[in-house]
Coordinates of C-alpha atoms in Angstrom, one line a residue:
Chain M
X14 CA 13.2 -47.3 16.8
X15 CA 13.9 -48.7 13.0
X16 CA 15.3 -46.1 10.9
X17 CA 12.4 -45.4 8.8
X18 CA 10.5 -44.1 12.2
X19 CA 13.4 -42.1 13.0
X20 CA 13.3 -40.4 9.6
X21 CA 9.8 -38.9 10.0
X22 CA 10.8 -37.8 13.4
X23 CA 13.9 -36.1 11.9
X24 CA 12.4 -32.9 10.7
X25 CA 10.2 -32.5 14.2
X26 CA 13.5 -33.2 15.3
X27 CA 15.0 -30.4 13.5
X28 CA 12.5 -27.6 14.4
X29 CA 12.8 -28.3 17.8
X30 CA 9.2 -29.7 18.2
X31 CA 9.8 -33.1 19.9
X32 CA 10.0 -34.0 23.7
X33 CA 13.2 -34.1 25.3
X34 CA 12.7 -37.7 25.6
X35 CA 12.2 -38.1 22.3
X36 CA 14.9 -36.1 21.0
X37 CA 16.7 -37.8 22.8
X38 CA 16.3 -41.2 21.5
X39 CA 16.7 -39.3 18.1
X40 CA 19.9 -38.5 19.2
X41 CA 21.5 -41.8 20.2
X42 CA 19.9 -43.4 16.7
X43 CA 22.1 -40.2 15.0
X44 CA 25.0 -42.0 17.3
X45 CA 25.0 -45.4 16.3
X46 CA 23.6 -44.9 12.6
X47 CA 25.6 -43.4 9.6
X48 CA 22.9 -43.0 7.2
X49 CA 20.5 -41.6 9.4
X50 CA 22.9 -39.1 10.4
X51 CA 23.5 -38.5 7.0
X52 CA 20.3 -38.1 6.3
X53 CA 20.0 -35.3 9.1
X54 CA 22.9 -33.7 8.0
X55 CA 21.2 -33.3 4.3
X56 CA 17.8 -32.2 5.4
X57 CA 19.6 -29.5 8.6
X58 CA 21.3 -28.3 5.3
X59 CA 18.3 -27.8 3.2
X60 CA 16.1 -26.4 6.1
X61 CA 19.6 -23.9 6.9
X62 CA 19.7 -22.5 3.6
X63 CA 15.5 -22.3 3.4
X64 CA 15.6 -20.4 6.2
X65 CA 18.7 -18.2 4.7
X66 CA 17.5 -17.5 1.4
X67 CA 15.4 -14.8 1.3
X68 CA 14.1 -12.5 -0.9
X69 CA 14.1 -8.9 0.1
X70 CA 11.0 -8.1 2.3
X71 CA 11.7 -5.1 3.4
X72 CA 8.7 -2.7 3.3
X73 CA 9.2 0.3 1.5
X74 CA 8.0 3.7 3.1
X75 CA 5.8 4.7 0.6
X76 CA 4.4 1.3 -0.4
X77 CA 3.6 1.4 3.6
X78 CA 1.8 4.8 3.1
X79 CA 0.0 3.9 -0.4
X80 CA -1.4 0.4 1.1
X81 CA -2.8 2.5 4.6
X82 CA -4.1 5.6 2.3
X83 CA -5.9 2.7 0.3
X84 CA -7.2 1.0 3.1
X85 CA -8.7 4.3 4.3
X86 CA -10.7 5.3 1.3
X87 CA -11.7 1.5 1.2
X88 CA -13.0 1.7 5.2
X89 CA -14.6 5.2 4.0
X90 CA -16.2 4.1 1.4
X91 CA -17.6 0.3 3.3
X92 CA -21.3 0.2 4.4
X93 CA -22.2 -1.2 7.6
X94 CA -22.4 -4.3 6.6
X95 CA -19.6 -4.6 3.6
X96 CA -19.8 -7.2 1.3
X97 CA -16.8 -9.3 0.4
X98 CA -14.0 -7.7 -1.8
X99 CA -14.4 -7.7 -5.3
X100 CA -12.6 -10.0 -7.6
X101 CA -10.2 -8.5 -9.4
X102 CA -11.4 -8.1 -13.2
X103 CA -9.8 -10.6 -15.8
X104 CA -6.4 -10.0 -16.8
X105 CA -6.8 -8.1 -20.4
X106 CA -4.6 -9.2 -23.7
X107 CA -2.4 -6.3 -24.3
X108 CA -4.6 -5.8 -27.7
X109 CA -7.6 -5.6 -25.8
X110 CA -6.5 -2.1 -24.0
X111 CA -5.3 -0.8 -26.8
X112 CA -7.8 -1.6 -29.8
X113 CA -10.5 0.9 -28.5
X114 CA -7.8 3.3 -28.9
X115 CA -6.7 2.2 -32.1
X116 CA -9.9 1.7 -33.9
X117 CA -10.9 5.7 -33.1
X118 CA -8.3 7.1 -35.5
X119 CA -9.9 10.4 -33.8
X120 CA -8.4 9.5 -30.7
X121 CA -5.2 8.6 -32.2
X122 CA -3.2 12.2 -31.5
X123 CA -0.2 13.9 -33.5
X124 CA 2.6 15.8 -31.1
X125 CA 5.7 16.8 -31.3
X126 CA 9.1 16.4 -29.4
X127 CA 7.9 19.3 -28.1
X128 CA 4.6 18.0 -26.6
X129 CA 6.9 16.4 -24.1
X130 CA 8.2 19.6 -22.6
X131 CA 5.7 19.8 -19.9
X132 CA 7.3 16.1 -18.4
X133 CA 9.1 17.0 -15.1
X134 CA 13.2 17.4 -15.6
X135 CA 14.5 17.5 -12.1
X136 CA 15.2 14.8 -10.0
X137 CA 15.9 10.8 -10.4
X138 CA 13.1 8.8 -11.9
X139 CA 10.8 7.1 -9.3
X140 CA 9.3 4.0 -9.4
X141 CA 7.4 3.1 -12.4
X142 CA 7.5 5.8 -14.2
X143 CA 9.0 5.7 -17.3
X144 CA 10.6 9.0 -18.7
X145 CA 10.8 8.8 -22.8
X146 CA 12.6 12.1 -23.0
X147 CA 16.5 11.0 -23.2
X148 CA 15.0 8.2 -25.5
X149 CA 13.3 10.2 -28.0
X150 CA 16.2 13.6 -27.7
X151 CA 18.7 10.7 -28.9
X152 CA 16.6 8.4 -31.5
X153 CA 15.2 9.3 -35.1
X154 CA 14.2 6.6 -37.0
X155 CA 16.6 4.1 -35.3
X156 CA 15.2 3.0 -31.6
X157 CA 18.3 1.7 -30.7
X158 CA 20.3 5.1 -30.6
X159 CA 17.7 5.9 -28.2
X160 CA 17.5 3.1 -26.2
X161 CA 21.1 3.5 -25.6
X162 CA 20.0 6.8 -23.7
X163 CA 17.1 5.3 -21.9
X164 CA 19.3 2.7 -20.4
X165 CA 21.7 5.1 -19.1
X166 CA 18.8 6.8 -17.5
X167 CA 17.7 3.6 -15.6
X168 CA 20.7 1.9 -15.0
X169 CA 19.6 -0.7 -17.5
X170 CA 21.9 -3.6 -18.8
X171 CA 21.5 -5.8 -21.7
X172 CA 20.7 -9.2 -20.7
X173 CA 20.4 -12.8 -22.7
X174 CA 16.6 -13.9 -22.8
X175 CA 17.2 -17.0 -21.0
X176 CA 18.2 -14.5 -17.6
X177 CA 15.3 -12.8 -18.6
X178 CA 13.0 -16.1 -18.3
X179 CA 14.5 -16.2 -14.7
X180 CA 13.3 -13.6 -13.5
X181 CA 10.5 -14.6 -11.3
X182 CA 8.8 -11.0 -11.3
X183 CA 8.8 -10.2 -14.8
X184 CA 6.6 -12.2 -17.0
X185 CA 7.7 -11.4 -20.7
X186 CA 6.1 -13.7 -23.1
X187 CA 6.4 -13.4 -26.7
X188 CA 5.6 -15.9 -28.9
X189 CA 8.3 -17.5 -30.9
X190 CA 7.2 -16.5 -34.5
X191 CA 5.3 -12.4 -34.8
X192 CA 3.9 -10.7 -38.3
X193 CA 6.6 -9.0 -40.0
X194 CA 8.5 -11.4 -39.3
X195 CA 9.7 -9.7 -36.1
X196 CA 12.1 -11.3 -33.8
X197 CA 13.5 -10.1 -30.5
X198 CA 17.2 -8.6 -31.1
X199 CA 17.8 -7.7 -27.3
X200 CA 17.0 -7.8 -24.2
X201 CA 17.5 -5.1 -21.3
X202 CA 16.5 -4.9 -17.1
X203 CA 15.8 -1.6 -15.5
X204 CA 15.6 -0.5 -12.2
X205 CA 12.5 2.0 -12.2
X206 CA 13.0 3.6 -8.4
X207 CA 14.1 0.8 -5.4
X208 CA 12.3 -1.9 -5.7
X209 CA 11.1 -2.1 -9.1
X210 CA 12.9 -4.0 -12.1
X211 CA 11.3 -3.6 -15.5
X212 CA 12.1 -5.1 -19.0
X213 CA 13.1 -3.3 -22.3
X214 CA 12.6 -6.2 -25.3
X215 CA 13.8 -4.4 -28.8
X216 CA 12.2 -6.6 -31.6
X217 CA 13.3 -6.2 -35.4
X218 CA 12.2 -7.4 -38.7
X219 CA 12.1 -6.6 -42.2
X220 CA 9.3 -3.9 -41.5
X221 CA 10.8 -2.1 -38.7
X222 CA 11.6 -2.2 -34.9
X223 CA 9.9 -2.1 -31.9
X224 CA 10.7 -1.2 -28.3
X225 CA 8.6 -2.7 -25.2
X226 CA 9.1 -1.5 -21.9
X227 CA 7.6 -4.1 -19.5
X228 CA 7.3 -2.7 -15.5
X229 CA 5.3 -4.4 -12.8
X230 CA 4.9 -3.3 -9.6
X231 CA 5.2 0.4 -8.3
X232 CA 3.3 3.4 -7.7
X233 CA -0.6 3.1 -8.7
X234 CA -3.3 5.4 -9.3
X235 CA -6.9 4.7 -9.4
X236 CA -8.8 4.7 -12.8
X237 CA -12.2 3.8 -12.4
X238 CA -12.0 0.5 -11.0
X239 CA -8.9 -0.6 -12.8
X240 CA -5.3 0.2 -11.0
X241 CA -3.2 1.8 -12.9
X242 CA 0.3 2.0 -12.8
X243 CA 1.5 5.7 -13.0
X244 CA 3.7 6.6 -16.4
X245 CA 4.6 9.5 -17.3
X246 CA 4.1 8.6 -21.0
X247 CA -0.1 9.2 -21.0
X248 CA -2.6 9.0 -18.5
X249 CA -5.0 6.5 -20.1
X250 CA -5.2 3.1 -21.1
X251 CA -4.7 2.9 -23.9
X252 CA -2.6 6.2 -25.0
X253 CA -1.3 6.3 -28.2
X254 CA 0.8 9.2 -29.3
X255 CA 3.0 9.8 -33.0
X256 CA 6.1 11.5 -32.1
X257 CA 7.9 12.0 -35.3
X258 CA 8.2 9.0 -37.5
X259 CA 7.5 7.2 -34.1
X260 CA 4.2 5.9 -32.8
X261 CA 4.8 5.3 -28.8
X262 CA 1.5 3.6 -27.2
X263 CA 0.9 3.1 -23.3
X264 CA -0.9 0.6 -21.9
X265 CA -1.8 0.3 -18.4
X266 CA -3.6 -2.6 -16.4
X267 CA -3.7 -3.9 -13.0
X268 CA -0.1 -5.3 -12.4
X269 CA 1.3 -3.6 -15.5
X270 CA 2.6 -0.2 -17.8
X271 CA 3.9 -1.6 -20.7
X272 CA 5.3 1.5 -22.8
X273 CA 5.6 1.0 -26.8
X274 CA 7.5 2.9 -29.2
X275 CA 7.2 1.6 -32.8
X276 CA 9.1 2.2 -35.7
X277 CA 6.8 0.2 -37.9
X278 CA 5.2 1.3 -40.6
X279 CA 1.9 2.1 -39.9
X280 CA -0.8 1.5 -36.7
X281 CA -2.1 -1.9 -38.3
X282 CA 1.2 -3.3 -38.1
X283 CA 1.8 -2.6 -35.0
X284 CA -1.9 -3.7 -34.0
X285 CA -0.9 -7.0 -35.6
X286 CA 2.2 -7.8 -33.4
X287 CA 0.6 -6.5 -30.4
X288 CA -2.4 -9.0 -30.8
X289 CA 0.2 -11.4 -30.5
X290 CA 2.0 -10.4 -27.3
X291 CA 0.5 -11.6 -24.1
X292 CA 0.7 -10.5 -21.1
X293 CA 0.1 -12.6 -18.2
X294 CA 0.3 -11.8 -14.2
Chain H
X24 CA -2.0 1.6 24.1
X25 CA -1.3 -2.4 24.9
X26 CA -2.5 -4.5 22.6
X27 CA -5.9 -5.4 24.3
X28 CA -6.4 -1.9 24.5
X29 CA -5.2 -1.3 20.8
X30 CA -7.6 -4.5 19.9
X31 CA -10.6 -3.0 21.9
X32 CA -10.3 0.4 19.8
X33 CA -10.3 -1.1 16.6
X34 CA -13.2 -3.0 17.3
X35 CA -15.1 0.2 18.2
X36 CA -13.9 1.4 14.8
X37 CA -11.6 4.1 16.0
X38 CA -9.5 4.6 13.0
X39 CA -5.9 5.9 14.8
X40 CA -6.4 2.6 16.6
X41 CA -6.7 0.5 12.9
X42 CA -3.9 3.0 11.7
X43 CA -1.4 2.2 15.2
X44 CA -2.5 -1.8 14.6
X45 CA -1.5 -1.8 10.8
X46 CA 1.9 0.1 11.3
X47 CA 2.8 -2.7 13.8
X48 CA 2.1 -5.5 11.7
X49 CA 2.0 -4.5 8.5
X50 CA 6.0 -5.5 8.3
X51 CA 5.3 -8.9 9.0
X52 CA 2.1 -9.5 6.5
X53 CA 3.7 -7.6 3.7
X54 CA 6.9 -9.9 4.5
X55 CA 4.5 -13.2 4.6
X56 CA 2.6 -11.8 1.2
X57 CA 6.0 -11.2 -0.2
X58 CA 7.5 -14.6 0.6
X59 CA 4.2 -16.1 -0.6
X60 CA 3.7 -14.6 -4.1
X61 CA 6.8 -13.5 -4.6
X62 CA 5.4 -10.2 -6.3
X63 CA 6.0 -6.9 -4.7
X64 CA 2.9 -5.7 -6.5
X65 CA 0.7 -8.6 -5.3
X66 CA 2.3 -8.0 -1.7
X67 CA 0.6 -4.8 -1.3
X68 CA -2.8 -5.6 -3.0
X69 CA -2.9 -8.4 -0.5
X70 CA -1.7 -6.4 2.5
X71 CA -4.8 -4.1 1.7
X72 CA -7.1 -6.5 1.3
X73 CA -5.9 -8.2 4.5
X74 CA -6.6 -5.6 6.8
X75 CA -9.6 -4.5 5.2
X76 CA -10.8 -7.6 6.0
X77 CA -9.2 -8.0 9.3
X78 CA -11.0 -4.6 10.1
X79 CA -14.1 -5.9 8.9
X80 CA -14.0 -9.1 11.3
X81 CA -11.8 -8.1 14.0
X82 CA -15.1 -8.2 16.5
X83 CA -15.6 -11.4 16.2
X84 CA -11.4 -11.6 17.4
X85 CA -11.7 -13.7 20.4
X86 CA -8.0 -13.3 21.4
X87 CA -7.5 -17.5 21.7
X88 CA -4.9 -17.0 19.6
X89 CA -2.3 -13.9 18.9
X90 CA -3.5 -11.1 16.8
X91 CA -0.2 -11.8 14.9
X92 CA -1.3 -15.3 14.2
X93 CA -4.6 -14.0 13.2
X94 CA -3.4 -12.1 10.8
X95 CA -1.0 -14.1 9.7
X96 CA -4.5 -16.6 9.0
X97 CA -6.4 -13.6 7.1
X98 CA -3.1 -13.3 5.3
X99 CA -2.7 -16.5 3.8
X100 CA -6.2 -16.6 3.4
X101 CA -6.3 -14.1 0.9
X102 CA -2.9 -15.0 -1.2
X103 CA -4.8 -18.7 -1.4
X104 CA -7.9 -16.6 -3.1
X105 CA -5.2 -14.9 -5.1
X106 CA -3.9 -18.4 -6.2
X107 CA -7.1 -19.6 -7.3
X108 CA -7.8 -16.8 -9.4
X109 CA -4.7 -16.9 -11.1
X110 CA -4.0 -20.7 -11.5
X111 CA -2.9 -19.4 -14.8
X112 CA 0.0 -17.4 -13.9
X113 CA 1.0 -19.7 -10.9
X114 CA 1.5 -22.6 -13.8
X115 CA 3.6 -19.9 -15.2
X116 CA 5.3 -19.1 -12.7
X117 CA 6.0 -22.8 -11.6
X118 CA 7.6 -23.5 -15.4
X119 CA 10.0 -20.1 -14.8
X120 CA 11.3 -21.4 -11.2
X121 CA 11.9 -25.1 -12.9
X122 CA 14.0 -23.3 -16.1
X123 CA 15.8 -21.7 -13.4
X124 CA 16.1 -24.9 -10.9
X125 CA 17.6 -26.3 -14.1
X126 CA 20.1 -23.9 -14.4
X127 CA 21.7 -23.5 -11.1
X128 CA 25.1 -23.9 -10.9
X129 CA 28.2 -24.7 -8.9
X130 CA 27.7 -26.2 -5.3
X131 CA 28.4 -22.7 -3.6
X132 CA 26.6 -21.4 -1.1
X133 CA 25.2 -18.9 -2.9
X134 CA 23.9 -21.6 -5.7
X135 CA 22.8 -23.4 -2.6
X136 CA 20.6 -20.3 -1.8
X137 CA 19.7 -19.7 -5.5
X138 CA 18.7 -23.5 -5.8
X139 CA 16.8 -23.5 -2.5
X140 CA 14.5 -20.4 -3.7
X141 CA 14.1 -22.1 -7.1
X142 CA 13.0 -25.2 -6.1
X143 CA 10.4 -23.3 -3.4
X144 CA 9.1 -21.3 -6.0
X145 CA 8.2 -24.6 -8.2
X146 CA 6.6 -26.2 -5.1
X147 CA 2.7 -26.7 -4.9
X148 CA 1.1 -23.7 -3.4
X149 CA 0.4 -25.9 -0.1
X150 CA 4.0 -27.1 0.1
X151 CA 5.2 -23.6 -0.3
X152 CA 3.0 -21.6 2.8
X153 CA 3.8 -24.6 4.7
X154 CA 7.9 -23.9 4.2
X155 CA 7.8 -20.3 4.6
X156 CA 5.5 -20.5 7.6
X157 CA 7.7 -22.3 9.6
X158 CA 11.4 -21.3 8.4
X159 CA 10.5 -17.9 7.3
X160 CA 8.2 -16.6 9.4
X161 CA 9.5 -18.9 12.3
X162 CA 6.2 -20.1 13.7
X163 CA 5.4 -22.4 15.5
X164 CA 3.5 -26.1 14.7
X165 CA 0.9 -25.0 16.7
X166 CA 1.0 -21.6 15.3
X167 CA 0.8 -22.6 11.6
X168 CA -1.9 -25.2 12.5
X169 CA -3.8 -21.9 13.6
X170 CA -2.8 -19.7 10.4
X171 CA -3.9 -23.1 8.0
X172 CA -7.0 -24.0 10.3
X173 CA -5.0 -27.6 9.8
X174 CA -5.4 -30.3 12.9
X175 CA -2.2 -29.4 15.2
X176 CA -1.4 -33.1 14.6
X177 CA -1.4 -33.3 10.9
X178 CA 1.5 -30.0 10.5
X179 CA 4.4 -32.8 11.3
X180 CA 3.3 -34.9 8.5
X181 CA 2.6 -32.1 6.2
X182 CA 5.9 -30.1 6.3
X183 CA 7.1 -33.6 6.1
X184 CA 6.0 -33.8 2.8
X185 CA 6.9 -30.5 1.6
X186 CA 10.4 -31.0 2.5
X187 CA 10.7 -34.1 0.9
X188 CA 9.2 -32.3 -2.0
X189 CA 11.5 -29.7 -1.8
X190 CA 14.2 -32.0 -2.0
X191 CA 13.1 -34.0 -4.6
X192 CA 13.8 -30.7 -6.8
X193 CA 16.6 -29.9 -5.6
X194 CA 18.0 -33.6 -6.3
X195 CA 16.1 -33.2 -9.6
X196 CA 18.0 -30.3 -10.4
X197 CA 21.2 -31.0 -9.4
X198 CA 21.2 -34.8 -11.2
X199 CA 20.1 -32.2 -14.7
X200 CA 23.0 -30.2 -13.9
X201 CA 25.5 -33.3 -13.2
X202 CA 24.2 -34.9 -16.9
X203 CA 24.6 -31.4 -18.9
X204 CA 28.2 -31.4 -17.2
X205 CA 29.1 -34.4 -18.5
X206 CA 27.9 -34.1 -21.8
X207 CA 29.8 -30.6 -22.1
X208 CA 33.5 -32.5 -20.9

């Protein structure tokens, strides 16, 4: 055989999937022939470390128990003759959650610290949930003495933007140039529970700061047809609280909780940058 | 219960049986979603909507092939829907794993591994199953010409092609990384 032939046959080869005889004659090629055998070498290498690498697949207990509980009330709920699933609804801009909220100043609610007495104290924080409380007993005006609390709570570490592009999981996108002329000062990872990462981006400007709190993934709760993504901020899309000179908003869609506490100056400001933040899954 | 047995129930609808037949595969299809997408989130949401749909169909399961590779078909199946419906974020996603394929570092092992994973998470969606099929999930030519509904004949050819692709990013990467090395010395 020429050596191109034996080259196609090298990854059969490989996986084990060729005749004996065949391999064979594979084989005594390999023998004779330095750069097909180099060639071998490099792709044995490549398919080694494919078949290495892995990300962790493990699956966790209570993602096990959520997907069968969900599977039930799905089968529960079928008709005899089901029709095909559903397509998920269109991914929402971040604005387009939050702008009922925002346009209903009625809805718009005034608590105290206090309010958030009633959030559970015990007991590390579980996936996806995101507990304000050590963030707002440490911050006034200034997010950042807070978020120095909040990242002790979540094991969180600052990281450059550039390892914050790389992560494959996490899909923070903000555009390069935001009103106020906001511009992101740092960025931080969290673990929220085992399995889930999530991102802190603290954006300053001449107006004021602003804290995000991106996390994907975790434990999910039904809301009409939209999954939601459990926070123990608020319940609803769309939740927008002032606590202090602080407005904190909490937005939930299908893949997504994206907490917001703003130190800008008022809710149009804040409307502003948010219509510029995207969120894509 | 053996797995005819276990098969037999579930198409009768019993739901301990559907429960018993998901707790001993659901490992391997969240694994599969996982490897796939790359999403724990998406992982789940697909594991549900995998058996839903296996539950829905599994009378017309003929036993030709294993109920494993079945599922593993259903499985992919439905990540490939997911993939159409979010072309969007796969583009995305494709532009994040070339930053990082452009970033990997020294010849290590372990920048080996990270390389590897980069370069599989930029490959087309085809390219990708097709890897992960085989040297993740260990199956078979014959198996993943089941799980693709591809010709048995054509799965040579086609992992072929996505290993030559996969090296072409590597080889990509690396020559980036040997040009920024010498530009920094």
């Amino acid at each position: 055989m020429h050596c191109q032939q034996i080259r196609e046959q090298l990854g059969p080869w490989i996986d084990g999937e060729l005749p004996q005889t065949q391999a064979a004659a594979i084989e005594a090629h390999l023998r004779a022939c330095d750069a097909c055998r180099r060639e071998a070498d490099i792709l044995r290498r490549i398919v080694r470390t494919l078949a290495a690498v892995d990300r962790e697949s493990d699956l966790p207990e209570t993602v096990r128990a959520a997907v069968w509980q969900r599977i039930e009330t799905t089968l529960d709920a079928r008709q005899p003759a089901p029709p095909a699933l559903p397509d998920r609804p269109p991914q929402p801009r971040i604005w387009r959650l939050l702008r009922p909220t925002l346009a209903a100043a009625a809805i718009l609610v005034a608590v105290g610290l206090g309010t958030y007495s009633f959030l559970a104290t015990n007991g590390p924080a579980i996936a996806a949930e995101i507990d304000l409380r050590p963030f707002l007993e440490q911050s006034g005006r200034d997010i950042s003495a807070g978020l120095n609390a909040l990242m002790q709570r979540y094991g969180g570490r600052e990281v450059s933007p550039e390892a914050l592009a790389r992560q494959v999981r996490l899909r923070v996108h903000l555009p390069e140039k935001l009103p106020l002329g906001l511009r992101l000062d740092s960025a931080y990872l969290l673990h929220m529970g085992h399995h889930h990462r999530a991102a802190a981006l603290l954006l300053r400007g001449r107006a004021g700061q602003l804290l995000l709190i991106q996390c994907p993934g975790g434990t999910k709760k039904e809301l009409g047809n939209v999954q939601c993504i459990a926070c123990r901020l608020g319940g609803k899309p769309g939740h927008l609280a002032e606590v202090g000179p602080l407005q904190i908003g909490h937005i939930e869609s299908p893949n997504v909780c994206v907490c917001i506490v703003s130190a800008l100056p008022d809710t149009d400001a804040l409307s502003r940058v948010l219509e510029k933040v995207r969120i894509e899954f | 219960m053996d797995e005819r047995a276990l098969i037999a129930a579930c198409q009768r609808g019993e739901r301990e049986a559907q429960r018993q037949l998901y707790e001993q595969y659901v490992p391997q299809v969240y694994a599969l979603a996982l490897r796939l997408t790359g999403s724990e989130h998406d992982a789940a949401d697909i594991c549900h909507d995998a058996f839903v749909r296996a539950f829905a169909a599994i009378r017309s399961f003929d036993g030709r092939s294993k109920l494993g590779t079945w599922l593993y078909r259903i499985t992919v199946n439905e990540v490939r829907q997911r993939w159409r419906r979010q072309q969007t974020q796969q583009r995305h996603l494709e532009k994040l794993a070339e930053l990082r394929a452009t970033q990997v570092g020294e010849a290590t092992e372990a920048a080996d591994a990270e390389a590897v994973q980069a370069a599989l998470d930029a490959l087309s969606d085809d390219h990708r199953a097709i890897l992960i099929l085989r040297y993740k999930q260990g199956l078979s030519y014959h198996e993943i010409a089941e799980v693709l509904e591809l010709p048995p004949g054509t799965i040579a050819s086609r992992l072929n092609r996505a290993r030559q692709a996969l090296r072409a990013r590597l080889e990509r990467a690396e020559s980036g990384l040997t040009t920024q090395q010498a530009e920094e010395s």
